[in-house]
């Protein structure tokens, strides 16, 4: 299934705990996150937006790509796709995304014994 589309936040779990684990407690927002994904084969542009803030990455599945964190730091990571799930190791968490029916399901998992799994479910708009 293609990821292409525009999605609006429907629900999320462990949002505040994830921000705390990342040291980003002051980044909490109540605005609805809009995620826009443009997919052309293995080429992706992945953009998340809220009021007055946009974060975007372009990547190619199966290749190491230069990406940017939510705070603007650049890093290089191998983007993989297995069983329809995209996977990227960000510096402070592991990101996965998959389509389940018409929902975009994203998980961010911080490492360690006290790791936090932040789950975001977005519906296609």
mmCIF file of C-alpha atoms in Angstrom:
data_model
loop_
_atom_site.group_PDB
_atom_site.id
_atom_site.type_symbol
_atom_site.label_atom_id
_atom_site.label_comp_id
_atom_site.label_asym_id
_atom_site.label_seq_id
_atom_site.Cartn_x
_atom_site.Cartn_y
_atom_site.Cartn_z
ATOM 1 C CA UNK A 1 0.000 0.000 0.000
ATOM 2 C CA UNK A 2 1.248 3.451 -0.816
ATOM 3 C CA UNK A 3 1.912 5.946 1.948
ATOM 4 C CA UNK A 4 1.104 8.912 -0.301
ATOM 5 C CA UNK A 5 -1.501 11.203 1.160
ATOM 6 C CA UNK A 6 -2.328 13.847 3.711
ATOM 7 C CA UNK A 7 -3.173 12.764 7.253
ATOM 8 C CA UNK A 8 -4.538 14.464 10.362
ATOM 9 C CA UNK A 9 -3.724 13.368 13.900
ATOM 10 C CA UNK A 10 -6.509 11.186 15.262
ATOM 11 C CA UNK A 11 -4.973 9.836 18.482
ATOM 12 C CA UNK A 12 -1.661 9.471 20.250
ATOM 13 C CA UNK A 13 -0.252 7.567 23.225
ATOM 14 C CA UNK A 14 2.646 8.559 25.506
ATOM 15 C CA UNK A 15 3.145 11.944 23.807
ATOM 16 C CA UNK A 16 4.185 13.852 26.932
ATOM 17 C CA UNK A 17 6.366 10.990 28.208
ATOM 18 C CA UNK A 18 8.145 10.870 24.835
ATOM 19 C CA UNK A 19 8.804 14.620 24.849
ATOM 20 C CA UNK A 20 10.147 14.336 28.426
ATOM 21 C CA UNK A 21 12.444 11.444 27.413
ATOM 22 C CA UNK A 22 13.747 13.568 24.521
ATOM 23 C CA UNK A 23 14.284 16.625 26.727
ATOM 24 C CA UNK A 24 11.635 18.518 24.750
ATOM 25 C CA UNK A 25 8.962 19.093 27.392
ATOM 26 C CA UNK A 26 8.594 22.707 26.230
ATOM 27 C CA UNK A 27 7.685 21.521 22.694
ATOM 28 C CA UNK A 28 4.264 20.200 23.748
ATOM 29 C CA UNK A 29 1.436 21.466 21.583
ATOM 30 C CA UNK A 30 -2.287 20.885 21.434
ATOM 31 C CA UNK A 31 -2.423 21.701 17.711
ATOM 32 C CA UNK A 32 -3.420 18.924 15.310
ATOM 33 C CA UNK A 33 -0.399 17.532 13.499
ATOM 34 C CA UNK A 34 -0.785 17.208 9.727
ATOM 35 C CA UNK A 35 1.471 14.662 8.039
ATOM 36 C CA UNK A 36 1.908 14.745 4.276
ATOM 37 C CA UNK A 37 3.669 11.897 2.511
ATOM 38 C CA UNK A 38 4.657 11.917 -1.149
ATOM 39 C CA UNK A 39 5.850 8.513 -2.333
ATOM 40 C CA UNK A 40 7.268 7.738 -5.763
ATOM 41 C CA UNK A 41 8.442 4.133 -5.607
ATOM 42 C CA UNK A 42 11.162 4.099 -2.938
ATOM 43 C CA UNK A 43 11.527 7.904 -2.920
ATOM 44 C CA UNK A 44 9.715 9.704 -0.115
ATOM 45 C CA UNK A 45 9.119 13.226 1.072
ATOM 46 C CA UNK A 46 7.710 13.140 4.607
ATOM 47 C CA UNK A 47 6.434 16.404 6.090
ATOM 48 C CA UNK A 48 4.825 17.115 9.444
ATOM 49 C CA UNK A 49 3.205 20.476 10.187
ATOM 50 C CA UNK A 50 1.503 22.290 13.004
ATOM 51 C CA UNK A 51 0.683 25.972 13.316
ATOM 52 C CA UNK A 52 3.922 27.964 12.669
ATOM 53 C CA UNK A 53 6.211 24.891 12.361
ATOM 54 C CA UNK A 54 7.055 22.414 9.584
ATOM 55 C CA UNK A 55 9.553 19.548 9.577
ATOM 56 C CA UNK A 56 10.376 17.643 6.393
ATOM 57 C CA UNK A 57 12.689 14.845 5.277
ATOM 58 C CA UNK A 58 13.384 13.358 1.873
ATOM 59 C CA UNK A 59 14.709 9.813 1.771
ATOM 60 C CA UNK A 60 15.084 6.732 -0.382
ATOM 61 C CA UNK A 61 14.260 3.335 1.071
ATOM 62 C CA UNK A 62 17.321 1.068 1.014
ATOM 63 C CA UNK A 63 19.817 3.935 1.093
ATOM 64 C CA UNK A 64 21.633 5.973 3.711
ATOM 65 C CA UNK A 65 20.132 9.434 3.632
ATOM 66 C CA UNK A 66 20.879 12.733 5.299
ATOM 67 C CA UNK A 67 17.906 13.648 7.436
ATOM 68 C CA UNK A 68 16.955 16.263 10.008
ATOM 69 C CA UNK A 69 15.601 15.801 13.532
ATOM 70 C CA UNK A 70 12.631 17.786 14.883
ATOM 71 C CA UNK A 71 15.117 20.153 16.497
ATOM 72 C CA UNK A 72 16.987 20.789 13.241
ATOM 73 C CA UNK A 73 20.062 18.581 13.793
ATOM 74 C CA UNK A 74 21.296 16.727 10.725
ATOM 75 C CA UNK A 75 22.187 13.024 10.796
ATOM 76 C CA UNK A 76 22.668 10.134 8.375
ATOM 77 C CA UNK A 77 20.618 6.948 8.610
ATOM 78 C CA UNK A 78 19.754 3.893 6.554
ATOM 79 C CA UNK A 79 16.041 3.817 5.754
ATOM 80 C CA UNK A 80 14.588 0.317 5.488
ATOM 81 C CA UNK A 81 11.201 -1.126 4.618
ATOM 82 C CA UNK A 82 10.146 -4.583 5.697
ATOM 83 C CA UNK A 83 6.664 -6.032 5.598
ATOM 84 C CA UNK A 84 5.257 -2.666 4.542
ATOM 85 C CA UNK A 85 6.803 -0.884 7.544
ATOM 86 C CA UNK A 86 9.322 1.956 7.105
ATOM 87 C CA UNK A 87 12.068 2.046 9.723
ATOM 88 C CA UNK A 88 14.647 4.745 10.560
ATOM 89 C CA UNK A 89 17.044 4.974 13.501
ATOM 90 C CA UNK A 90 16.988 8.632 14.586
ATOM 91 C CA UNK A 91 19.704 9.762 17.038
ATOM 92 C CA UNK A 92 17.442 9.528 20.139
ATOM 93 C CA UNK A 93 14.727 7.096 19.051
ATOM 94 C CA UNK A 94 13.738 4.429 16.541
ATOM 95 C CA UNK A 95 10.956 5.475 14.127
ATOM 96 C CA UNK A 96 8.586 3.152 12.288
ATOM 97 C CA UNK A 97 5.576 3.906 10.108
ATOM 98 C CA UNK A 98 3.022 1.684 8.442
ATOM 99 C CA UNK A 99 -0.371 1.878 6.817
ATOM 100 C CA UNK A 100 -3.150 -0.054 8.541
ATOM 101 C CA UNK A 101 -6.245 0.150 6.375
ATOM 102 C CA UNK A 102 -6.521 3.917 5.750
ATOM 103 C CA UNK A 103 -4.595 4.992 8.875
ATOM 104 C CA UNK A 104 -0.962 6.066 9.129
ATOM 105 C CA UNK A 105 0.512 4.503 12.276
ATOM 106 C CA UNK A 106 3.811 5.967 13.499
ATOM 107 C CA UNK A 107 5.823 4.740 16.476
ATOM 108 C CA UNK A 108 8.848 6.370 18.074
ATOM 109 C CA UNK A 109 10.668 4.235 20.642
ATOM 110 C CA UNK A 110 13.361 5.599 22.954
ATOM 111 C CA UNK A 111 16.059 3.102 23.993
ATOM 112 C CA UNK A 112 16.813 1.563 27.361
ATOM 113 C CA UNK A 113 15.000 -0.151 30.192
ATOM 114 C CA UNK A 114 12.796 2.870 30.721
ATOM 115 C CA UNK A 115 12.232 3.427 27.025
ATOM 116 C CA UNK A 116 9.049 5.136 25.909
ATOM 117 C CA UNK A 117 6.912 4.059 22.969
ATOM 118 C CA UNK A 118 5.106 7.034 21.469
ATOM 119 C CA UNK A 119 2.325 5.986 19.093
ATOM 120 C CA UNK A 120 0.573 8.374 16.734
ATOM 121 C CA UNK A 121 -2.435 7.374 14.610
ATOM 122 C CA UNK A 122 -3.465 9.688 11.774
ATOM 123 C CA UNK A 123 -6.441 9.459 9.436
ATOM 124 C CA UNK A 124 -6.348 10.268 5.748
ATOM 125 C CA UNK A 125 -7.925 13.632 4.883
#
